[in-house]
Amino acid sequence: VLFRSYTLLACVAALAAAACTTVGPDYQRPELSLPSAYRAAAAEPAVAGAATFGELEWTSVFPDPDLRELIRTALQQNFDVRVAASRILQAQSQLTIARAPIFPTVDGSVTGSYNTYTGSERPSPDSIFEPRAGLGVAWELDFWGKFRRSTEAAQAQLLASEDARYAVMATLVAQVGEAYLTLRALDLTLEISQRTVDLRKQSLDLVQARVDGGVAGILDVRQAENLLYSATKTIPDLQRQIEQQENFINTLLGQNPGPVQRGRPLEQQIAAPALPPGLPTQLLTRRPDIRAAEQQLVAANAQIGVAMALLYPQVTLSGFAGVGSSTISGANFGPYGVFSLLPAVTLPIFNAGRLQANVDYNEALAQEAALRYQQTLQQALREVSDALIGVRKLREYREQQELLVKALADASEVATLRYEGGVSSFLEVLDTDRQLFDAERDLVTAKRDESVAVVRLYKALGGGWQTDAALASAPQ
């Protein structure tokens, strides 16, 4: 009996598969208006297939071994990355749930009914016991592709969740890199402040000696103290910023607040890229946030087919196959085979426009997803263009700032010699020394901003989500 029932179901399945169609629009990428090159890119034309800066692994972009170790730790322990990984597991489960209705549902069941019949015409009560065991089958035939479209949407959501995780990783790599560069800039600024304090203490001693010798007045002492204290007050504030920056980095690493291991100085960190940015069309496959937005569009497009399938008749097969027996007033009958097959067709006739409204709703969601996709791409183009102009102009600014620091250093030295020789007042030393101190700190900021601009260019071009071999082999 079971063999005959399975054979019948297999024949029905074959006929249903042959008659199935898939309603709803097939996905097509929207027409995109992409420029031939980035604004602020180099004058040389980009070459398709050539190596680009965004294709480098992050281990090649950041030369500092301590910074690379911080990034590895962050990619393993950061909570945002771990949350994104858990969402991939959720999407995998949703894919299994969406795909399951394509196949029949088979359940085993065991029943045993017992009934007693009494009446005036029965000299004694009759008892009937009917045990039965078998397999129940339920199957909604996917004539219109409702479950196939649902599976397509779930697959796209899975890919979107994977790309979302890559986007989180790329953002995290850039965040750790920028935070570390800021920390090293604060360290360098603190060194400058401490060095300036030492020099100004020597200058104060010199002025005090000149006052004791009757060569200078008390005003020179007060001006020298002014110089000294304007430098000493910066040290506690810098120490505060350094500890808070270390706490921020440890938060990115998924760790408790604490010190951060230092590596190379700021001048030996990331430099301007030697590779070109590439073509704008490469962003479609390089940037994970753009890929995720497109997969969201694929899922929304598939949901239109799911909604449209509900407008058509739904065909369901249910059946049971098994064995049973009967015991009537102590007499046994059986065992015997049991088989039933019940096809059902449900045709929507009146639902107050609910099903068509559901189609319209999903079409509107797909339109929104298409707009979001194009908006994400446009934002990516802006980020790359901003980063390109930032790298170039910040480099020019840093070069000019270096010239300014050199000029002020020479002026400060000359002013000090003129004061010691009695040619000028201490006011000249005060003015040039203040300008030099501010210019040196501004130079540190310029160096940091230039390096940060390179990091942002790397992220904007779709770099930073690649996992190196050491990270891939580490336990998660």
Short mmCIF file of N, CA and C in Angstrom, two decimals, residues 157-305:
data_model
loop_
_atom_site.label_atom_id
_atom_site.label_comp_id
_atom_site.label_asym_id
_atom_site.label_seq_id
_atom_site.Cartn_x
_atom_site.Cartn_y
_atom_site.Cartn_z
N GLN A 157 18.60 37.74 0.71
CA GLN A 157 18.78 38.27 2.05
C GLN A 157 20.01 37.68 2.73
N LEU A 158 20.29 36.41 2.45
CA LEU A 158 21.50 35.78 3.00
C LEU A 158 22.75 36.44 2.44
N LEU A 159 22.76 36.66 1.12
CA LEU A 159 23.91 37.34 0.52
C LEU A 159 24.03 38.77 1.04
N ALA A 160 22.90 39.43 1.25
CA ALA A 160 22.93 40.80 1.78
C ALA A 160 23.50 40.82 3.19
N SER A 161 23.14 39.83 4.00
CA SER A 161 23.68 39.78 5.37
C SER A 161 25.18 39.49 5.36
N GLU A 162 25.65 38.68 4.42
CA GLU A 162 27.08 38.44 4.31
C GLU A 162 27.82 39.71 3.90
N ASP A 163 27.25 40.43 2.92
CA ASP A 163 27.88 41.69 2.49
C ASP A 163 27.79 42.74 3.59
N ALA A 164 26.72 42.72 4.36
CA ALA A 164 26.61 43.66 5.48
C ALA A 164 27.71 43.39 6.51
N ARG A 165 28.02 42.14 6.72
CA ARG A 165 29.13 41.82 7.63
C ARG A 165 30.45 42.33 7.07
N TYR A 166 30.66 42.15 5.77
CA TYR A 166 31.89 42.69 5.16
C TYR A 166 31.94 44.21 5.29
N ALA A 167 30.80 44.87 5.15
CA ALA A 167 30.77 46.32 5.29
C ALA A 167 31.13 46.74 6.71
N VAL A 168 30.64 45.99 7.70
CA VAL A 168 31.00 46.28 9.09
C VAL A 168 32.49 46.08 9.30
N MET A 169 33.05 45.04 8.70
CA MET A 169 34.48 44.79 8.83
C MET A 169 35.30 45.91 8.20
N ALA A 170 34.89 46.36 7.01
CA ALA A 170 35.62 47.44 6.35
C ALA A 170 35.56 48.72 7.18
N THR A 171 34.39 49.02 7.73
CA THR A 171 34.26 50.20 8.58
C THR A 171 35.12 50.07 9.83
N LEU A 172 35.15 48.88 10.41
CA LEU A 172 35.93 48.66 11.62
C LEU A 172 37.42 48.82 11.35
N VAL A 173 37.90 48.29 10.24
CA VAL A 173 39.32 48.44 9.89
C VAL A 173 39.67 49.92 9.78
N ALA A 174 38.81 50.69 9.12
CA ALA A 174 39.07 52.13 8.99
C ALA A 174 38.99 52.82 10.35
N GLN A 175 38.03 52.44 11.18
CA GLN A 175 37.90 53.07 12.50
C GLN A 175 39.13 52.82 13.37
N VAL A 176 39.59 51.58 13.40
CA VAL A 176 40.77 51.27 14.20
C VAL A 176 41.99 52.01 13.66
N GLY A 177 42.12 52.04 12.32
CA GLY A 177 43.24 52.75 11.73
C GLY A 177 43.23 54.23 12.06
N GLU A 178 42.08 54.88 11.93
CA GLU A 178 41.97 56.31 12.24
C GLU A 178 42.21 56.56 13.72
N ALA A 179 41.65 55.72 14.58
CA ALA A 179 41.83 55.91 16.02
C ALA A 179 43.30 55.75 16.42
N TYR A 180 43.98 54.80 15.80
CA TYR A 180 45.39 54.58 16.12
C TYR A 180 46.24 55.75 15.62
N LEU A 181 45.93 56.26 14.44
CA LEU A 181 46.66 57.42 13.92
C LEU A 181 46.44 58.64 14.82
N THR A 182 45.22 58.81 15.29
CA THR A 182 44.94 59.91 16.22
C THR A 182 45.72 59.74 17.52
N LEU A 183 45.82 58.50 18.00
CA LEU A 183 46.59 58.24 19.22
C LEU A 183 48.06 58.57 19.03
N ARG A 184 48.63 58.16 17.89
CA ARG A 184 50.04 58.45 17.65
C ARG A 184 50.27 59.95 17.44
N ALA A 185 49.27 60.64 16.90
CA ALA A 185 49.38 62.10 16.76
C ALA A 185 49.36 62.76 18.14
N LEU A 186 48.51 62.27 19.03
CA LEU A 186 48.50 62.81 20.39
C LEU A 186 49.82 62.53 21.10
N ASP A 187 50.37 61.35 20.88
CA ASP A 187 51.68 61.03 21.47
C ASP A 187 52.74 62.02 20.99
N LEU A 188 52.75 62.29 19.69
CA LEU A 188 53.74 63.21 19.12
C LEU A 188 53.52 64.63 19.63
N THR A 189 52.27 65.04 19.74
CA THR A 189 51.98 66.38 20.28
C THR A 189 52.44 66.49 21.73
N LEU A 190 52.25 65.41 22.50
CA LEU A 190 52.72 65.41 23.88
C LEU A 190 54.24 65.52 23.94
N GLU A 191 54.94 64.83 23.04
CA GLU A 191 56.40 64.94 23.00
C GLU A 191 56.82 66.38 22.69
N ILE A 192 56.14 67.01 21.75
CA ILE A 192 56.46 68.40 21.41
C ILE A 192 56.23 69.32 22.61
N SER A 193 55.11 69.10 23.31
CA SER A 193 54.81 69.93 24.48
C SER A 193 55.87 69.74 25.56
N GLN A 194 56.25 68.50 25.82
CA GLN A 194 57.26 68.24 26.85
C GLN A 194 58.61 68.82 26.45
N ARG A 195 58.96 68.71 25.18
CA ARG A 195 60.21 69.30 24.72
C ARG A 195 60.16 70.82 24.82
N THR A 196 59.03 71.39 24.48
CA THR A 196 58.88 72.85 24.57
C THR A 196 58.96 73.32 26.02
N VAL A 197 58.36 72.53 26.93
CA VAL A 197 58.44 72.88 28.35
C VAL A 197 59.89 72.89 28.82
N ASP A 198 60.67 71.89 28.41
CA ASP A 198 62.09 71.84 28.81
C ASP A 198 62.84 73.06 28.27
N LEU A 199 62.59 73.40 27.00
CA LEU A 199 63.28 74.54 26.42
C LEU A 199 62.86 75.85 27.10
N ARG A 200 61.60 75.97 27.45
CA ARG A 200 61.14 77.21 28.08
C ARG A 200 61.60 77.32 29.53
N LYS A 201 61.80 76.19 30.17
CA LYS A 201 62.41 76.24 31.50
C LYS A 201 63.84 76.77 31.42
N GLN A 202 64.58 76.31 30.40
CA GLN A 202 65.94 76.82 30.20
C GLN A 202 65.90 78.32 29.88
N SER A 203 64.91 78.72 29.07
CA SER A 203 64.79 80.13 28.73
C SER A 203 64.47 80.96 29.97
N LEU A 204 63.61 80.44 30.86
CA LEU A 204 63.28 81.15 32.09
C LEU A 204 64.51 81.28 32.99
N ASP A 205 65.32 80.22 33.08
CA ASP A 205 66.55 80.29 33.86
C ASP A 205 67.49 81.35 33.29
N LEU A 206 67.54 81.40 31.94
CA LEU A 206 68.41 82.40 31.30
C LEU A 206 67.94 83.82 31.62
N VAL A 207 66.63 84.03 31.52
CA VAL A 207 66.10 85.36 31.80
C VAL A 207 66.33 85.73 33.27
N GLN A 208 66.11 84.75 34.16
CA GLN A 208 66.33 85.03 35.58
C GLN A 208 67.78 85.39 35.86
N ALA A 209 68.71 84.73 35.15
CA ALA A 209 70.13 85.06 35.32
C ALA A 209 70.42 86.46 34.82
N ARG A 210 69.78 86.85 33.73
CA ARG A 210 69.99 88.20 33.21
C ARG A 210 69.40 89.25 34.16
N VAL A 211 68.26 88.89 34.78
CA VAL A 211 67.68 89.82 35.75
C VAL A 211 68.59 89.97 36.96
N ASP A 212 69.13 88.83 37.43
CA ASP A 212 70.05 88.88 38.58
C ASP A 212 71.31 89.67 38.25
N GLY A 213 71.70 89.67 36.96
CA GLY A 213 72.88 90.42 36.55
C GLY A 213 72.58 91.86 36.23
N GLY A 214 71.30 92.25 36.35
CA GLY A 214 70.94 93.61 36.09
C GLY A 214 70.83 93.96 34.62
N VAL A 215 70.82 92.93 33.75
CA VAL A 215 70.75 93.19 32.31
C VAL A 215 69.31 93.27 31.83
N ALA A 216 68.39 92.53 32.48
CA ALA A 216 66.98 92.49 32.09
C ALA A 216 66.11 92.87 33.27
N GLY A 217 64.80 93.13 32.96
CA GLY A 217 63.88 93.52 34.01
C GLY A 217 62.92 92.40 34.38
N ILE A 218 62.14 92.66 35.41
CA ILE A 218 61.20 91.66 35.90
C ILE A 218 60.12 91.33 34.88
N LEU A 219 59.82 92.25 33.96
CA LEU A 219 58.83 91.97 32.92
C LEU A 219 59.27 90.81 32.04
N ASP A 220 60.57 90.71 31.78
CA ASP A 220 61.07 89.58 30.99
C ASP A 220 60.83 88.25 31.71
N VAL A 221 60.96 88.27 33.02
CA VAL A 221 60.70 87.04 33.79
C VAL A 221 59.23 86.64 33.67
N ARG A 222 58.35 87.62 33.79
CA ARG A 222 56.93 87.29 33.68
C ARG A 222 56.56 86.80 32.28
N GLN A 223 57.16 87.38 31.28
CA GLN A 223 56.91 86.91 29.92
C GLN A 223 57.45 85.50 29.71
N ALA A 224 58.60 85.19 30.28
CA ALA A 224 59.16 83.83 30.18
C ALA A 224 58.28 82.83 30.92
N GLU A 225 57.73 83.25 32.07
CA GLU A 225 56.81 82.38 32.80
C GLU A 225 55.53 82.17 31.99
N ASN A 226 55.09 83.21 31.33
CA ASN A 226 53.91 83.10 30.46
C ASN A 226 54.12 82.03 29.39
N LEU A 227 55.30 82.08 28.78
CA LEU A 227 55.63 81.06 27.78
C LEU A 227 55.62 79.66 28.39
N LEU A 228 56.23 79.53 29.55
CA LEU A 228 56.35 78.22 30.18
C LEU A 228 54.99 77.65 30.53
N TYR A 229 54.16 78.45 31.18
CA TYR A 229 52.88 77.93 31.66
C TYR A 229 51.89 77.68 30.51
N SER A 230 52.02 78.41 29.43
CA SER A 230 51.16 78.14 28.27
C SER A 230 51.49 76.78 27.65
N ALA A 231 52.69 76.30 27.87
CA ALA A 231 53.06 74.96 27.39
C ALA A 231 52.73 73.88 28.41
N THR A 232 52.97 74.14 29.69
CA THR A 232 52.71 73.13 30.71
C THR A 232 51.22 72.81 30.83
N LYS A 233 50.35 73.79 30.56
CA LYS A 233 48.91 73.53 30.70
C LYS A 233 48.40 72.57 29.64
N THR A 234 49.13 72.44 28.52
CA THR A 234 48.67 71.52 27.47
C THR A 234 48.94 70.06 27.82
N ILE A 235 49.89 69.81 28.72
CA ILE A 235 50.29 68.42 29.00
C ILE A 235 49.16 67.63 29.68
N PRO A 236 48.53 68.13 30.76
CA PRO A 236 47.43 67.35 31.35
C PRO A 236 46.28 67.09 30.37
N ASP A 237 45.96 68.08 29.54
CA ASP A 237 44.87 67.89 28.58
C ASP A 237 45.23 66.84 27.54
N LEU A 238 46.48 66.83 27.09
CA LEU A 238 46.91 65.81 26.13
C LEU A 238 46.91 64.42 26.77
N GLN A 239 47.33 64.33 28.01
CA GLN A 239 47.32 63.04 28.70
C GLN A 239 45.89 62.52 28.86
N ARG A 240 44.96 63.44 29.12
CA ARG A 240 43.55 63.05 29.19
C ARG A 240 43.07 62.51 27.85
N GLN A 241 43.37 63.21 26.77
CA GLN A 241 42.95 62.76 25.45
C GLN A 241 43.57 61.42 25.08
N ILE A 242 44.81 61.21 25.46
CA ILE A 242 45.49 59.95 25.13
C ILE A 242 44.80 58.78 25.83
N GLU A 243 44.51 58.92 27.11
CA GLU A 243 43.87 57.81 27.83
C GLU A 243 42.46 57.56 27.30
N GLN A 244 41.73 58.62 26.99
CA GLN A 244 40.40 58.43 26.43
C GLN A 244 40.46 57.79 25.05
N GLN A 245 41.47 58.14 24.25
CA GLN A 245 41.62 57.52 22.94
C GLN A 245 41.97 56.04 23.08
N GLU A 246 42.78 55.71 24.07
CA GLU A 246 43.09 54.29 24.33
C GLU A 246 41.84 53.53 24.73
N ASN A 247 41.00 54.15 25.55
CA ASN A 247 39.75 53.50 25.93
C ASN A 247 38.85 53.27 24.72
N PHE A 248 38.81 54.26 23.82
CA PHE A 248 37.99 54.13 22.60
C PHE A 248 38.51 52.97 21.73
N ILE A 249 39.82 52.87 21.58
CA ILE A 249 40.39 51.79 20.77
C ILE A 249 40.06 50.44 21.38
N ASN A 250 40.16 50.33 22.70
CA ASN A 250 39.83 49.06 23.35
C ASN A 250 38.36 48.71 23.19
N THR A 251 37.51 49.72 23.14
CA THR A 251 36.09 49.46 22.88
C THR A 251 35.90 48.88 21.48
N LEU A 252 36.61 49.43 20.49
CA LEU A 252 36.54 48.87 19.14
C LEU A 252 37.06 47.44 19.12
N LEU A 253 38.00 47.12 20.00
CA LEU A 253 38.57 45.78 20.05
C LEU A 253 37.70 44.81 20.85
N GLY A 254 36.60 45.32 21.43
CA GLY A 254 35.76 44.46 22.26
C GLY A 254 36.39 44.13 23.58
N GLN A 255 37.24 45.04 24.09
CA GLN A 255 37.95 44.82 25.33
C GLN A 255 37.60 45.92 26.33
N ASN A 256 37.98 45.68 27.60
CA ASN A 256 37.79 46.69 28.62
C ASN A 256 38.82 47.80 28.46
N PRO A 257 38.54 49.00 29.00
CA PRO A 257 39.50 50.10 28.88
C PRO A 257 40.87 49.74 29.44
N GLY A 258 41.91 50.20 28.77
CA GLY A 258 43.28 49.91 29.19
C GLY A 258 44.27 50.53 28.23
N PRO A 259 45.56 50.33 28.48
CA PRO A 259 46.59 50.89 27.60
C PRO A 259 46.61 50.18 26.25
N VAL A 260 47.21 50.84 25.27
CA VAL A 260 47.32 50.31 23.91
C VAL A 260 48.79 50.26 23.54
N GLN A 261 49.20 49.12 22.99
CA GLN A 261 50.59 48.96 22.56
C GLN A 261 50.90 49.88 21.38
N ARG A 262 52.01 50.59 21.45
CA ARG A 262 52.42 51.50 20.39
C ARG A 262 53.43 50.82 19.47
N GLY A 263 53.45 51.29 18.23
CA GLY A 263 54.42 50.79 17.26
C GLY A 263 55.20 51.93 16.63
N ARG A 264 55.11 52.05 15.33
CA ARG A 264 55.86 53.07 14.62
C ARG A 264 55.34 54.47 14.93
N PRO A 265 56.20 55.47 14.82
CA PRO A 265 55.73 56.85 15.02
C PRO A 265 54.82 57.29 13.89
N LEU A 266 54.20 58.44 14.07
CA LEU A 266 53.21 58.92 13.11
C LEU A 266 53.79 59.08 11.71
N GLU A 267 55.04 59.53 11.62
CA GLU A 267 55.65 59.76 10.31
C GLU A 267 55.86 58.47 9.52
N GLN A 268 55.86 57.32 10.18
CA GLN A 268 56.11 56.05 9.51
C GLN A 268 54.84 55.21 9.36
N GLN A 269 53.71 55.84 9.49
CA GLN A 269 52.44 55.14 9.31
C GLN A 269 52.06 55.13 7.83
N ILE A 270 50.78 54.96 7.54
CA ILE A 270 50.27 54.83 6.17
C ILE A 270 50.63 56.07 5.36
N ALA A 271 51.02 55.83 4.11
CA ALA A 271 51.42 56.92 3.21
C ALA A 271 50.46 57.01 2.04
N ALA A 272 50.64 58.03 1.22
CA ALA A 272 49.79 58.21 0.04
C ALA A 272 49.89 57.00 -0.88
N PRO A 273 48.78 56.55 -1.46
CA PRO A 273 48.80 55.34 -2.28
C PRO A 273 49.56 55.54 -3.58
N ALA A 274 50.27 54.48 -3.97
CA ALA A 274 50.97 54.51 -5.25
C ALA A 274 50.10 53.96 -6.38
N LEU A 275 49.05 53.19 -6.03
CA LEU A 275 48.17 52.59 -7.04
C LEU A 275 47.02 53.53 -7.36
N PRO A 276 46.47 53.45 -8.58
CA PRO A 276 45.35 54.32 -8.97
C PRO A 276 44.06 53.87 -8.30
N PRO A 277 43.05 54.76 -8.26
CA PRO A 277 41.76 54.38 -7.65
C PRO A 277 40.93 53.42 -8.49
N GLY A 278 41.17 53.36 -9.80
CA GLY A 278 40.40 52.47 -10.66
C GLY A 278 39.20 53.16 -11.27
N LEU A 279 38.28 52.35 -11.78
CA LEU A 279 37.09 52.85 -12.47
C LEU A 279 35.88 52.87 -11.53
N PRO A 280 34.96 53.80 -11.72
CA PRO A 280 33.75 53.82 -10.88
C PRO A 280 32.94 52.55 -10.97
N THR A 281 32.94 51.88 -12.12
CA THR A 281 32.16 50.64 -12.25
C THR A 281 32.67 49.55 -11.31
N GLN A 282 33.91 49.63 -10.89
CA GLN A 282 34.45 48.60 -10.00
C GLN A 282 33.84 48.68 -8.61
N LEU A 283 33.24 49.80 -8.27
CA LEU A 283 32.59 49.91 -6.97
C LEU A 283 31.41 48.95 -6.84
N LEU A 284 30.78 48.60 -7.97
CA LEU A 284 29.60 47.73 -7.93
C LEU A 284 29.94 46.37 -7.34
N THR A 285 31.17 45.92 -7.53
CA THR A 285 31.57 44.62 -7.01
C THR A 285 32.55 44.73 -5.85
N ARG A 286 33.20 45.89 -5.67
CA ARG A 286 34.20 46.03 -4.63
C ARG A 286 33.59 46.41 -3.28
N ARG A 287 32.64 47.35 -3.30
CA ARG A 287 32.12 47.85 -2.02
C ARG A 287 31.00 46.95 -1.50
N PRO A 288 31.17 46.39 -0.31
CA PRO A 288 30.15 45.47 0.21
C PRO A 288 28.82 46.14 0.50
N ASP A 289 28.82 47.44 0.84
CA ASP A 289 27.54 48.09 1.11
C ASP A 289 26.72 48.24 -0.16
N ILE A 290 27.38 48.43 -1.31
CA ILE A 290 26.67 48.50 -2.58
C ILE A 290 26.13 47.12 -2.95
N ARG A 291 26.94 46.09 -2.74
CA ARG A 291 26.47 44.73 -3.02
C ARG A 291 25.29 44.36 -2.13
N ALA A 292 25.35 44.76 -0.86
CA ALA A 292 24.24 44.47 0.04
C ALA A 292 22.97 45.19 -0.39
N ALA A 293 23.11 46.44 -0.83
CA ALA A 293 21.93 47.19 -1.29
C ALA A 293 21.33 46.54 -2.52
N GLU A 294 22.16 46.00 -3.41
CA GLU A 294 21.62 45.35 -4.60
C GLU A 294 20.91 44.05 -4.23
N GLN A 295 21.46 43.30 -3.28
CA GLN A 295 20.80 42.06 -2.86
C GLN A 295 19.46 42.36 -2.17
N GLN A 296 19.39 43.47 -1.47
CA GLN A 296 18.10 43.87 -0.91
C GLN A 296 17.10 44.16 -2.02
N LEU A 297 17.57 44.73 -3.10
CA LEU A 297 16.71 44.98 -4.25
C LEU A 297 16.27 43.67 -4.90
N VAL A 298 17.19 42.70 -5.00
CA VAL A 298 16.84 41.38 -5.55
C VAL A 298 15.76 40.73 -4.70
N ALA A 299 15.91 40.81 -3.37
CA ALA A 299 14.91 40.21 -2.47
C ALA A 299 13.56 40.89 -2.62
N ALA A 300 13.55 42.21 -2.69
CA ALA A 300 12.28 42.93 -2.84
C ALA A 300 11.62 42.61 -4.16
N ASN A 301 12.40 42.45 -5.22
CA ASN A 301 11.84 42.09 -6.53
C ASN A 301 11.22 40.70 -6.49
N ALA A 302 11.86 39.76 -5.79
CA ALA A 302 11.32 38.40 -5.69
C ALA A 302 10.02 38.38 -4.89
N GLN A 303 9.91 39.24 -3.90
CA GLN A 303 8.69 39.26 -3.09
C GLN A 303 7.47 39.70 -3.91
N ILE A 304 7.69 40.41 -5.01
CA ILE A 304 6.58 40.75 -5.90
C ILE A 304 5.97 39.47 -6.47
N GLY A 305 6.83 38.53 -6.88
CA GLY A 305 6.34 37.25 -7.40
C GLY A 305 5.59 36.45 -6.36
#
